[in-house]
Amino acid sequence: MATFLYKIGRMSFRRRHFVTLIWVALLTLAGVGAASAPAAGNSSFSIPGTEAQKAFDLLEQRFPGTSADGATARVVFKAPSGEKMTDPGNKATVQDTVKELSDGSEVVRVTDPYQAKAVSKDGTVAYAQVSYKVSGMELEDSSRDALEDSAQHARKAGLTVEIGGDALQTVPHTGTTEIIGIAVAAVVLVITFGSLIAAGLPLLTALVGVGIGVSTITALASALDLGSTTSTLAMMIGLAVGIDYALFIVSRYRAELAEGRDREEAAGRAVGTAGSAVVFAGLTVVIALVGLSVVNIPMLTKMGVAAAGTVAIAVLIALTMIPALLGYAGRRVKPAGEKGKLLGRSKKQEKPAKPNLGTRWASFVVRRPVAVLLLGVIGLGAAAVPAASLELGLPDDGSQPTSTTQRRAYDLLSEGFGPGFNGPLMVVVDAQDSDDPKAAFTQVGDEIKGLKDVVTVTPPAPNKAGDTATITVIPDSKPSSVATEDLVHSIRDKGAGIKADSDANVLVTGQTAMNIDVSEKLNDALIPYLVLVVGLAFLLLIVVFRSILVPLKAALGFLLSVMAALGAVVAVFQWGWLADLMGVEQTGPVMSMMPIFMVGVVFGLAMDYEVFLVTRMREAYVHGEKAGQAVVTGFRHGARVVTAAAVIMMAVFAGFIGSSESMVKMIGFGLAIAVFFDAFIVRMAIVPAVLALLGRKAWWLPKWLDRALPNVDVEGEGLRTDTDRGDQDRELVRA
């Protein structure tokens, strides 16, 4: 592979006009496609195989036109102090608002609080429920605007009006967070390279790659039902890895120049060696992202595949566009060890350079491997302790900041009707095969009334055919509580007995039940996903490193860093540690998607650092250095660049902590802290300590497996000339 990529690097350097023109043309084509594509709403949301989804599908068949899975909004009214909602003036205002809400083109129906008995016992709170034809993710902006305008009109009449439900659910906007990440990345790159030109190349190519990826997603959004949420992950991951991959190529190019090679040869060797690491690092990220499809949640699958496509583009750009741009830059990109005009005079240092920080740190670790290993493992183990108390759930309006209308509506409903009113359960009774459907409906209602944690059970509401009915159940506890989850399971357990008695199927659905089913589905998929992703990457790393213990150590280190990151997420978002600093207004269960999402994304990124750092060690070992010295050599060449890459990636992810959406905030914090743990503790401390303890055994591979594996030559042995080998021999003799 090194020889093939070497040829690509030299060709891209020589034919830089052609290569650059191709990428500019692709960016233009993707941009035109995105601009001319039909506007796509947000992706439809379905969870195949869950009971809640089966109930929604059944309702669509038996209650046509009701849009069972459509968006809902609860417009909550509160009377001024000393007044009641039943006062004539307040009642007239509410009825005018209901009439105004009914005029929406996507509105199916609006309930009048006074006819539906939706007024609290003390008369101070009332609500009108608005049902829409489409889900909250597909609702038009005009419908949301009309909803908010109607509420504003009622406020002007003197009422307190707040809006809850999923009708106001929108794609979270992160504002300037991407710009902040890019700005931090630029500063880190300038410090790393000491040159604006060298620092600008990774930024430019990363933006081109993300531009092509996101524009392509936008162009295909309508045809493939991708929606605007899909581009968020693609942008986040594509930007981070795009900068990192280009950073490694440029860094190796400068190192090759420092060894006296001409620029075209240096570009070829940089792509042949560091480029090989980029290819395999990119493959691990792609495997992790595409592997999200095993969860069988269409939206998550689409997000993973789209992000994987953006990563693939980042790899191709690093292998071709970077050497092309290096050809344009010419002498403005200095060899390693030379300072550009920005940080000093453009000449080589005459005095021998002191060992860099990476060399000094690696030498210390090699001398004290047991102490460093124990300190790293104990530290991550302590950080992982809170993960034992992990509670999973999906966010509802109760997890919103108190400044939002959704949260205030949630609190008003809890105050007027009880906490369980925010998460009603819809029980669907399918009595098509029953001899006496009415008796079955009555039996289900009576059975549910006898369960613990039930406040209200509405009478069965049958369809026109009389073979299916819906029953609304109001729990006594809030939607995200363990008690409500237990109630859902209790109703389903009762349904099994009812099925045996009357041949009627009992299904529990609604937003709360859907959240519970999604959480369980994600939990069930976590182990198979880990086995698939870690297993495939383990096999890939065996090919890269030609070792059994190095990939095993990489996988175990990753698991340790992920557990520590999950512990940090629990401490901040569930326990409330440093909540004020992170802007967390409401603690609660951790988003159920978080563990599997972190495993997928962090595993791919963690393997990046593993591949880039350890391939340098492998390269030194293959070229004749002792195992301990190879660790130091790997750090001398790679530690600075890996550190810069990790800081850049942390900056990109940390920017999302500023989002007002708790889910985006949690993802940003989780990924940023996971990268910190993995890059600076696992890869920079635990990895060299383990390799120092293992010595030559780290690179052991059974002979039969060595013969069976393909030789991908990641270390670039095939590129070495007789002069290179002579120089290496002389260095070993001096050592």
XYZ file of C-alpha atoms in Angstrom:
735
model
C 0.000 0.000 0.000
C 2.811 2.427 0.845
C 4.189 2.180 -2.704
C 0.765 2.741 -4.261
C 0.055 5.777 -2.077
C 3.588 7.059 -2.716
C 2.793 7.135 -6.443
C -0.508 8.918 -5.764
C 1.299 11.539 -3.678
C 3.914 12.238 -6.346
C 1.315 12.296 -9.116
C -0.876 14.735 -7.139
C 2.158 16.954 -6.500
C 3.149 17.003 -10.188
C -0.364 17.380 -11.594
C -1.589 19.736 -8.932
C -3.607 21.868 -11.364
C -5.605 18.830 -12.502
C -6.149 17.445 -8.980
C -7.184 20.806 -7.533
C -9.529 21.416 -10.451
C -11.259 18.075 -9.822
C -11.920 18.870 -6.151
C -13.084 22.410 -6.920
C -15.406 20.986 -9.589
C -16.804 18.428 -7.126
C -17.376 21.151 -4.526
C -19.117 23.320 -7.126
C -21.236 20.417 -8.359
C -22.274 19.499 -4.804
C -23.050 23.142 -4.038
C -25.193 23.541 -7.144
C -26.981 20.285 -6.319
C -27.682 21.470 -2.776
C -28.949 24.853 -3.981
C -31.243 23.386 -6.642
C -32.522 20.395 -4.649
C -36.091 20.569 -3.323
C -36.313 21.734 0.252
C -36.529 18.775 2.605
C -38.104 18.833 6.004
C -36.746 16.835 8.871
C -36.415 13.104 8.535
C -39.406 10.999 9.500
C -38.913 9.129 12.739
C -39.808 5.468 13.163
C -38.530 2.671 15.366
C -39.166 -0.659 13.589
C -39.845 -3.656 15.806
C -40.953 -1.777 18.929
C -44.416 -2.217 20.435
C -45.009 1.535 20.412
C -44.326 1.692 16.657
C -46.570 -1.327 15.990
C -49.373 0.470 17.833
C -48.862 3.636 15.766
C -48.990 1.585 12.560
C -52.167 -0.163 13.750
C -53.812 3.181 14.540
C -53.037 4.395 11.022
C -54.924 1.364 9.643
C -57.891 1.306 12.052
C -58.280 5.075 12.604
C -57.489 6.489 9.133
C -56.944 10.216 8.978
C -56.263 10.656 12.682
C -52.468 10.932 12.275
C -51.752 8.950 15.415
C -48.025 9.683 15.255
C -48.550 13.325 14.277
C -47.161 16.212 16.287
C -49.069 17.541 19.272
C -48.966 20.838 21.079
C -50.439 21.706 24.434
C -51.256 25.361 24.757
C -51.398 25.895 28.525
C -53.255 28.878 29.976
C -52.972 30.218 33.508
C -55.316 32.841 34.914
C -53.955 36.012 36.531
C -53.658 36.007 40.313
C -57.073 36.004 41.971
C -58.885 34.954 38.796
C -59.966 31.616 37.325
C -59.985 30.234 33.825
C -63.769 29.859 34.037
C -64.267 33.629 34.335
C -66.144 34.934 31.255
C -63.320 37.147 29.971
C -60.668 34.445 30.282
C -62.999 31.856 28.761
C -63.658 34.074 25.746
C -59.921 34.606 25.210
C -59.250 30.845 25.286
C -62.071 30.091 22.842
C -60.786 32.770 20.434
C -57.353 31.164 20.623
C -58.825 27.707 19.927
C -60.629 29.086 16.883
C -57.458 30.737 15.633
C -55.447 27.526 16.109
C -58.001 25.508 14.110
C -57.270 27.476 10.932
C -53.830 25.893 10.364
C -53.391 23.867 7.163
C -51.596 21.028 8.999
C -53.940 21.003 11.995
C -56.196 17.938 12.397
C -58.147 19.085 15.451
C -57.995 21.371 18.473
C -59.728 20.458 21.745
C -61.697 23.089 23.619
C -60.601 22.983 27.313
C -64.134 23.594 28.528
C -65.694 20.806 26.470
C -62.851 18.345 27.100
C -62.814 19.048 30.861
C -59.201 20.200 30.584
C -59.423 22.704 33.436
C -57.644 22.040 36.732
C -59.651 21.423 39.885
C -58.730 24.805 41.349
C -59.716 26.483 38.064
C -56.405 28.321 37.576
C -54.921 26.239 34.734
C -56.426 24.981 31.461
C -54.994 23.603 28.243
C -55.979 23.123 24.616
C -54.439 20.228 22.708
C -53.547 20.732 19.040
C -53.032 17.649 16.847
C -51.210 17.860 13.516
C -51.138 15.692 10.389
C -47.357 15.220 10.413
C -44.751 14.509 13.071
C -42.935 17.233 14.945
C -39.807 16.635 12.855
C -41.795 17.225 9.629
C -43.919 20.194 10.695
C -43.629 23.317 8.541
C -42.168 26.464 10.078
C -45.372 28.335 9.170
C -47.363 26.016 11.462
C -44.979 26.663 14.342
C -45.177 30.414 13.722
C -48.991 30.309 13.742
C -48.931 28.380 17.021
C -46.673 30.927 18.695
C -48.647 33.874 17.283
C -51.879 32.486 18.737
C -50.253 32.160 22.157
C -48.960 35.732 21.923
C -52.454 37.051 21.225
C -53.737 35.337 24.395
C -50.866 36.812 26.404
C -51.839 40.302 25.331
C -55.274 39.620 26.846
C -53.609 39.131 30.254
C -53.231 35.336 30.471
C -50.016 33.421 31.078
C -49.627 31.165 28.027
C -46.951 28.525 27.419
C -46.627 25.828 24.734
C -45.525 22.240 25.325
C -45.432 19.079 23.237
C -43.315 18.105 20.255
C -44.795 20.586 17.767
C -42.064 23.113 18.607
C -39.366 20.479 18.171
C -36.793 21.850 15.762
C -33.296 21.019 14.649
C -30.971 22.529 17.278
C -28.947 25.408 15.909
C -25.429 25.666 17.286
C -24.809 29.171 15.993
C -21.112 30.070 15.936
C -19.823 26.886 17.546
C -18.284 25.553 14.333
C -16.508 28.895 13.837
C -15.142 28.721 17.393
C -13.826 25.198 16.732
C -12.176 26.304 13.490
C -10.624 29.343 15.195
C -9.108 27.187 17.956
C -7.905 24.715 15.325
C -6.213 27.551 13.424
C -4.354 28.728 16.529
C -3.206 25.172 17.340
C -2.038 24.603 13.757
C -0.064 27.854 13.697
C 1.637 26.934 16.976
C 2.352 23.419 15.678
C 3.808 24.458 12.307
C 4.983 28.008 13.048
C 3.666 29.059 9.643
C 0.370 30.479 8.397
C 0.709 28.683 5.059
C 1.340 25.242 6.580
C -1.421 25.836 9.134
C -3.872 26.970 6.474
C -3.641 23.843 4.321
C -5.415 21.448 6.779
C -8.100 24.057 7.431
C -8.712 24.653 3.736
C -8.918 20.983 2.797
C -11.131 20.164 5.795
C -13.578 22.899 4.794
C -13.599 21.638 1.198
C -14.291 18.087 2.382
C -17.066 19.150 4.766
C -18.498 21.399 2.059
C -18.705 18.523 -0.406
C -20.103 16.118 2.197
C -22.750 18.408 3.675
C -23.773 19.771 0.258
C -24.204 16.238 -1.042
C -26.339 15.343 1.966
C -28.464 18.439 1.357
C -28.829 17.589 -2.346
C -29.966 14.038 -1.543
C -32.026 14.916 1.538
C -35.405 14.921 -0.186
C -34.791 11.790 -2.265
C -33.372 9.722 0.604
C -35.401 11.272 3.451
C -32.202 12.331 5.173
C -33.445 15.568 6.683
C -31.402 18.399 8.107
C -30.466 16.555 11.321
C -28.263 14.164 9.340
C -25.788 16.886 8.398
C -25.037 17.793 12.037
C -23.013 14.664 12.800
C -21.430 14.709 9.329
C -20.214 18.271 9.864
C -18.953 17.580 13.389
C -17.000 14.438 12.499
C -15.949 15.549 9.011
C -14.468 18.795 10.265
C -12.545 17.115 13.072
C -11.051 14.232 11.077
C -10.517 16.380 7.973
C -8.199 18.703 9.876
C -6.485 15.819 11.652
C -5.767 13.734 8.545
C -4.354 16.701 6.656
C -2.321 17.654 9.732
C -0.584 14.267 9.777
C 0.269 14.414 6.061
C 1.687 17.962 6.264
C 3.664 17.110 9.396
C 5.250 14.058 7.742
C 5.994 16.118 4.617
C 7.945 18.636 6.705
C 9.829 15.791 8.397
C 10.793 14.348 5.004
C 12.010 17.789 3.861
C 14.137 18.015 7.008
C 15.875 14.793 5.938
C 17.042 16.491 2.743
C 14.571 15.130 0.192
C 13.263 17.262 -2.649
C 9.668 18.444 -2.393
C 8.070 16.021 -4.827
C 9.802 13.057 -3.207
C 8.856 14.339 0.254
C 5.210 14.616 -0.797
C 5.245 11.069 -2.156
C 6.832 9.657 0.981
C 4.495 11.612 3.259
C 1.466 10.150 1.495
C 3.066 6.689 1.347
C 3.758 6.537 5.093
C 1.431 8.917 6.972
C -1.124 8.400 4.203
C -1.209 4.676 4.938
C -2.025 5.480 8.550
C -4.730 7.908 7.364
C -6.346 5.180 5.233
C -6.550 2.676 8.070
C -7.563 5.278 10.639
C -10.316 6.399 8.278
C -11.438 2.798 7.824
C -11.889 2.352 11.574
C -14.024 5.501 11.744
C -16.115 4.356 8.761
C -16.611 0.901 10.319
C -17.735 2.472 13.600
C -20.194 4.850 11.917
C -21.670 2.415 9.410
C -21.939 -0.142 12.227
C -24.629 2.052 13.816
C -27.010 0.381 11.365
C -27.120 -2.706 13.636
C -29.337 -0.709 16.018
C -32.034 -0.717 13.304
C -33.161 2.849 13.911
C -33.411 4.345 10.394
C -32.563 7.889 11.469
C -29.422 6.719 13.316
C -28.398 4.543 10.358
C -28.700 7.464 7.947
C -26.702 9.727 10.241
C -23.936 7.126 10.537
C -23.720 6.399 6.801
C -23.755 10.110 5.900
C -20.983 10.867 8.405
C -18.988 7.865 7.139
C -19.240 9.248 3.607
C -17.868 12.582 4.795
C -14.965 10.788 6.507
C -14.203 8.903 3.274
C -14.079 12.234 1.427
C -11.693 13.593 4.092
C -9.356 10.629 3.521
C -9.346 11.089 -0.264
C -8.697 14.816 0.065
C -5.802 14.228 2.472
C -4.207 11.768 0.014
C -4.599 13.911 -3.115
C -5.437 17.552 -2.490
C -2.887 18.052 0.300
C 0.124 17.063 -1.870
C -1.326 19.191 -4.684
C -1.544 22.247 -2.422
C 1.937 21.515 -1.067
C 3.118 21.800 -4.666
C 1.556 25.261 -4.895
C 3.024 26.318 -1.540
C 6.565 25.432 -2.582
C 9.245 26.821 -0.288
C 6.671 28.610 1.883
C 6.192 25.308 3.786
C 9.408 24.897 5.763
C 11.115 21.647 6.783
C 10.596 20.497 10.347
C 12.969 22.365 12.650
C 12.943 25.561 10.596
C 10.974 28.524 11.831
C 8.836 30.524 9.477
C 8.736 34.325 9.495
C 5.786 34.215 11.879
C 7.738 32.739 14.798
C 11.339 33.408 13.874
C 13.913 33.724 11.123
C 13.667 31.312 8.228
C 16.833 29.326 8.783
C 17.839 26.112 10.408
C 18.980 26.089 13.966
C 22.779 25.868 14.114
C 22.905 24.352 17.586
C 21.705 20.779 18.101
C 18.059 20.818 19.130
C 17.202 19.668 22.627
C 14.966 16.609 22.949
C 11.372 17.727 22.533
C 8.704 17.265 25.185
C 7.408 14.094 23.538
C 10.860 12.504 23.667
C 11.397 13.474 27.310
C 7.942 12.185 28.318
C 8.371 8.885 26.476
C 11.806 8.370 28.026
C 10.292 8.906 31.472
C 7.471 6.438 30.772
C 9.919 3.814 29.512
C 11.907 4.195 32.740
C 8.803 4.096 35.000
C 6.201 2.044 33.081
C 4.540 0.392 36.104
C 3.965 3.667 37.974
C 2.583 5.426 34.874
C 0.354 2.469 33.990
C -1.103 2.190 37.491
C -1.676 5.936 37.764
C -3.438 6.060 34.389
C -5.649 3.020 35.022
C -6.572 4.103 38.562
C -7.350 7.648 37.391
C -9.635 6.483 34.572
C -11.160 3.876 36.858
C -12.050 6.580 39.373
C -13.590 8.712 36.617
C -15.626 5.710 35.485
C -17.171 5.054 38.935
C -20.251 7.271 38.347
C -21.076 5.180 35.257
C -22.279 2.449 37.644
C -25.218 4.758 38.488
C -26.079 5.420 34.826
C -29.802 5.993 34.220
C -30.918 6.145 30.600
C -33.886 7.890 29.055
C -34.867 10.255 26.278
C -35.223 13.966 26.988
C -38.696 15.460 27.332
C -39.907 18.970 28.027
C -38.999 18.497 31.693
C -35.310 18.444 30.745
C -35.512 21.739 28.853
C -34.019 24.917 30.343
C -36.439 26.854 32.542
C -36.185 29.760 30.107
C -38.044 27.826 27.382
C -41.803 27.874 26.873
C -41.822 24.054 26.683
C -40.394 23.752 30.191
C -42.738 26.380 31.607
C -45.734 24.601 30.026
C -44.496 21.331 31.539
C -44.312 22.924 34.990
C -47.762 24.514 34.662
C -49.353 21.178 33.715
C -47.611 19.461 36.632
C -48.870 22.182 38.951
C -52.451 22.008 37.720
C -52.941 18.320 36.889
C -50.030 16.346 38.396
C -46.603 15.281 37.050
C -47.917 12.266 35.124
C -50.119 14.472 32.979
C -47.053 15.416 30.895
C -46.597 11.812 29.790
C -49.961 10.162 29.088
C -49.905 6.577 27.873
C -52.073 5.499 24.958
C -53.286 1.907 25.226
C -54.492 0.423 21.945
C -56.798 -2.615 22.198
C -56.976 -4.693 18.998
C -60.101 -6.870 19.421
C -60.506 -7.864 15.778
C -60.090 -11.552 16.673
C -62.185 -11.312 19.847
C -65.724 -12.705 20.075
C -66.846 -9.784 22.251
C -64.778 -6.611 21.516
C -66.763 -4.389 23.924
C -66.167 -6.775 26.802
C -62.466 -6.866 25.919
C -62.284 -3.059 25.946
C -63.973 -2.927 29.356
C -61.705 -5.646 30.765
C -58.572 -3.774 29.698
C -59.765 -0.559 31.334
C -60.670 -2.333 34.567
C -57.335 -4.184 34.706
C -55.382 -0.946 34.239
C -57.359 0.857 36.958
C -56.147 -1.716 39.467
C -52.462 -1.059 38.748
C -50.160 0.964 40.946
C -49.189 4.506 39.887
C -52.366 5.094 37.816
C -54.295 8.357 38.355
C -56.812 8.370 35.504
C -58.066 5.860 32.935
C -60.379 7.276 30.250
C -63.293 5.210 28.861
C -62.446 3.169 25.727
C -62.841 5.111 22.458
C -63.611 2.576 19.681
C -63.224 3.122 15.947
C -66.124 3.030 13.470
C -65.723 -0.702 12.891
C -65.842 -1.328 16.648
C -62.870 -3.716 16.569
C -60.202 -1.378 17.976
C -60.247 1.115 20.829
C -57.890 3.555 22.489
C -57.621 4.174 26.240
C -55.647 7.070 27.703
C -53.819 6.372 30.984
C -52.443 9.181 33.160
C -49.599 7.983 35.444
C -48.978 9.399 38.895
C -45.275 9.956 38.175
C -43.403 12.097 35.664
C -42.677 10.682 32.170
C -38.942 10.045 32.645
C -39.290 8.296 36.019
C -38.613 4.631 36.744
C -42.166 4.326 38.135
C -43.677 5.281 34.760
C -41.435 2.772 32.998
C -42.581 0.086 35.424
C -46.210 1.018 34.732
C -45.721 0.547 30.982
C -44.292 -2.926 31.594
C -47.115 -3.749 34.008
C -49.771 -2.845 31.429
C -48.000 -4.981 28.858
C -47.824 -7.875 31.314
C -51.570 -7.560 31.918
C -52.046 -7.578 28.157
C -50.558 -11.058 27.927
C -53.272 -12.395 30.257
C -56.019 -10.512 28.420
C -54.800 -12.004 25.152
C -55.243 -15.485 26.616
C -58.752 -14.699 27.933
C -60.306 -12.739 25.046
C -57.933 -12.947 22.032
C -57.531 -9.169 22.192
C -54.064 -7.640 21.721
C -53.069 -4.837 24.085
C -50.388 -2.397 22.887
C -48.977 0.586 24.789
C -47.792 3.602 22.804
C -47.488 7.375 23.041
C -44.351 9.501 23.325
C -43.464 8.186 26.779
C -43.807 4.541 25.740
C -41.857 5.253 22.560
C -39.010 6.751 24.602
C -38.962 3.665 26.835
C -38.904 1.314 23.828
C -36.118 3.274 22.134
C -34.000 3.167 25.302
C -34.451 -0.598 25.594
C -33.701 -1.109 21.906
C -30.474 0.868 22.201
C -29.457 -1.016 25.348
C -30.080 -4.367 23.663
C -28.022 -3.329 20.624
C -24.998 -2.073 22.576
C -23.250 -5.436 23.099
C -23.757 -6.691 19.494
C -22.555 -3.309 18.258
C -19.448 -3.443 20.443
C -18.650 -6.966 19.257
C -19.097 -6.008 15.602
C -17.183 -2.740 15.619
C -14.380 -3.700 18.000
C -14.066 -7.119 16.347
C -13.722 -5.732 12.814
C -11.331 -3.013 13.926
C -9.300 -5.565 15.913
C -8.820 -7.629 12.744
C -7.918 -4.501 10.798
C -5.324 -3.454 13.376
C -3.766 -6.933 13.333
C -3.121 -6.358 9.621
C -1.761 -2.848 10.248
C 0.546 -3.639 13.188
C 1.187 -7.338 12.489
C 0.703 -7.997 16.182
C -1.877 -9.571 18.496
C -1.153 -7.711 21.716
C -1.028 -4.182 20.279
C -4.602 -4.310 18.865
C -5.814 -6.004 22.072
C -4.248 -3.257 24.150
C -5.817 -0.640 21.846
C -9.319 -2.112 22.292
C -9.010 -2.427 26.086
C -7.691 1.120 26.366
C -10.621 2.383 24.323
C -13.138 0.651 26.592
C -11.464 2.222 29.614
C -11.628 5.730 28.128
C -15.290 5.321 27.087
C -16.289 4.149 30.577
C -14.460 7.112 32.090
C -16.192 9.492 29.682
C -19.593 7.988 30.518
C -18.766 8.446 34.200
C -18.026 12.117 33.573
C -21.324 12.522 31.684
C -23.233 10.944 34.594
C -21.450 13.173 37.118
C -22.309 16.371 35.217
C -25.702 15.735 33.629
C -27.232 13.243 36.092
C -25.626 14.177 39.407
C -25.153 17.877 38.680
C -21.408 18.197 39.345
C -20.082 21.365 37.643
C -23.581 21.801 36.200
C -23.442 25.611 36.487
C -20.100 25.721 34.682
C -21.483 23.604 31.830
C -24.762 25.509 31.663
C -26.822 22.462 32.702
C -30.071 23.829 34.123
C -31.846 20.514 34.682
C -30.265 17.195 35.684
C -31.894 13.892 34.826
C -31.376 10.609 33.000
C -28.610 10.432 30.419
C -29.875 10.329 26.840
C -30.333 6.672 25.943
C -28.544 7.151 22.632
C -25.408 8.430 24.387
C -23.576 5.149 25.198
C -23.884 3.606 21.736
C -23.248 6.966 20.072
C -20.093 7.517 22.125
C -18.890 3.979 21.440
C -19.283 4.489 17.695
C -17.755 7.919 17.331
C -15.074 7.730 20.025
C -13.892 4.284 18.943
C -13.206 5.531 15.443
C -11.408 8.622 16.680
C -9.459 6.716 19.348
C -8.137 4.341 16.733
C -6.936 7.389 14.777
C -4.507 8.276 17.557
C -3.557 4.637 18.019
C -2.722 4.209 14.340
C -0.833 7.498 13.954
C 1.236 7.102 17.106
C 1.944 3.380 17.092
C 2.703 3.122 13.359
C 5.646 5.456 14.016
C 6.802 3.088 16.751
C 6.250 0.099 14.481
C 8.194 1.853 11.731
C 11.173 2.466 14.046
C 11.054 -1.125 15.356
C 10.934 -2.626 11.855
C 13.870 -0.443 10.853
C 16.029 -1.983 13.572
C 15.516 -0.075 16.812
C 15.019 -1.835 20.130
C 11.458 -2.004 21.450
C 11.951 0.618 24.176
C 13.816 3.007 21.880
C 11.109 2.568 19.229
C 8.543 3.896 21.722
C 10.678 7.011 22.284
C 11.203 7.479 18.534
C 7.481 7.197 17.908
C 6.827 9.923 20.454
C 9.602 12.131 19.117
C 7.967 12.201 15.693
C 4.288 11.787 16.554
C 3.460 13.125 20.022
C 3.369 16.803 19.040
C 1.120 16.153 16.067
C -1.210 13.777 17.952
C -1.489 16.347 20.750
C -2.405 19.061 18.252
C -4.936 16.748 16.586
C -6.558 15.914 19.925
C -6.776 19.567 20.979
C -8.363 20.446 17.635
C -10.917 17.667 17.932
C -11.726 18.611 21.524
C -12.224 22.220 20.437
C -14.645 21.200 17.683
C -16.699 19.016 20.028
C -16.527 21.389 23.013
C -18.056 24.147 20.913
C -21.331 22.233 20.974
C -21.471 22.484 24.784
C -22.765 26.011 24.278
C -25.940 24.747 22.583
C -29.252 25.450 24.300
C -30.395 21.879 23.533
C -29.511 19.500 26.368
C -29.004 16.604 23.940
C -26.470 18.515 21.793
C -24.770 19.856 24.915
C -24.433 16.326 26.300
C -23.022 14.957 23.036
C -20.499 17.798 22.769
C -19.301 17.351 26.362
C -19.203 13.551 26.141
C -17.160 13.475 22.938
C -14.773 16.219 24.092
C -14.030 14.557 27.446
C -13.717 11.142 25.767
C -11.113 12.486 23.336
C -9.229 14.031 26.268
C -9.185 10.770 28.228
C -8.259 8.653 25.229
C -5.628 10.900 23.668
C -3.829 12.193 26.737
C -4.201 9.356 29.250
C -4.677 6.165 27.227
C -2.583 6.858 24.115
C 0.001 9.157 25.711
C 0.512 7.318 29.014
C -1.009 3.839 29.173
C -0.010 2.799 25.627
C 3.740 3.573 25.934
C 3.796 2.077 29.439
C 2.279 -1.203 28.222
C 4.575 -1.342 25.182
C 7.606 -0.695 27.399
C 6.585 -3.546 29.704
C 5.924 -5.939 26.819
C 9.129 -5.131 24.952
C 9.624 -7.327 21.868
C 6.576 -9.413 22.817
C 4.353 -6.484 21.822
C 5.174 -7.171 18.158
C 4.792 -10.949 18.350
C 2.681 -12.634 15.685
C 2.315 -16.383 15.094
C 4.274 -17.417 12.001
C 1.265 -19.062 10.363
C -0.748 -15.851 10.799
C 2.172 -13.757 9.573
C 2.207 -15.773 6.342
C -1.570 -15.566 5.951
C -1.926 -11.810 6.468
C -1.482 -9.430 3.519
C 1.549 -7.156 3.781
C 0.131 -3.628 3.638
C 3.517 -2.033 4.487
C 2.128 0.815 6.580
C 5.621 1.656 7.845
C 6.850 2.288 4.280
C 9.613 -0.324 4.205
C 9.150 -0.661 0.451
C 10.021 3.019 -0.025
C 13.451 2.779 1.614
C 16.453 3.155 -0.642
C 19.975 1.855 -0.069
C 20.943 5.334 1.153
C 18.111 5.241 3.729
C 19.263 1.870 4.995
C 22.858 3.075 5.278
C 21.784 6.136 7.242
C 19.687 3.947 9.537
C 22.594 1.563 10.160
C 24.906 4.454 11.029
C 22.327 5.844 13.480
C 22.009 2.453 15.153
C 25.807 2.154 15.447
C 26.007 5.607 17.061
C 23.163 4.636 19.409
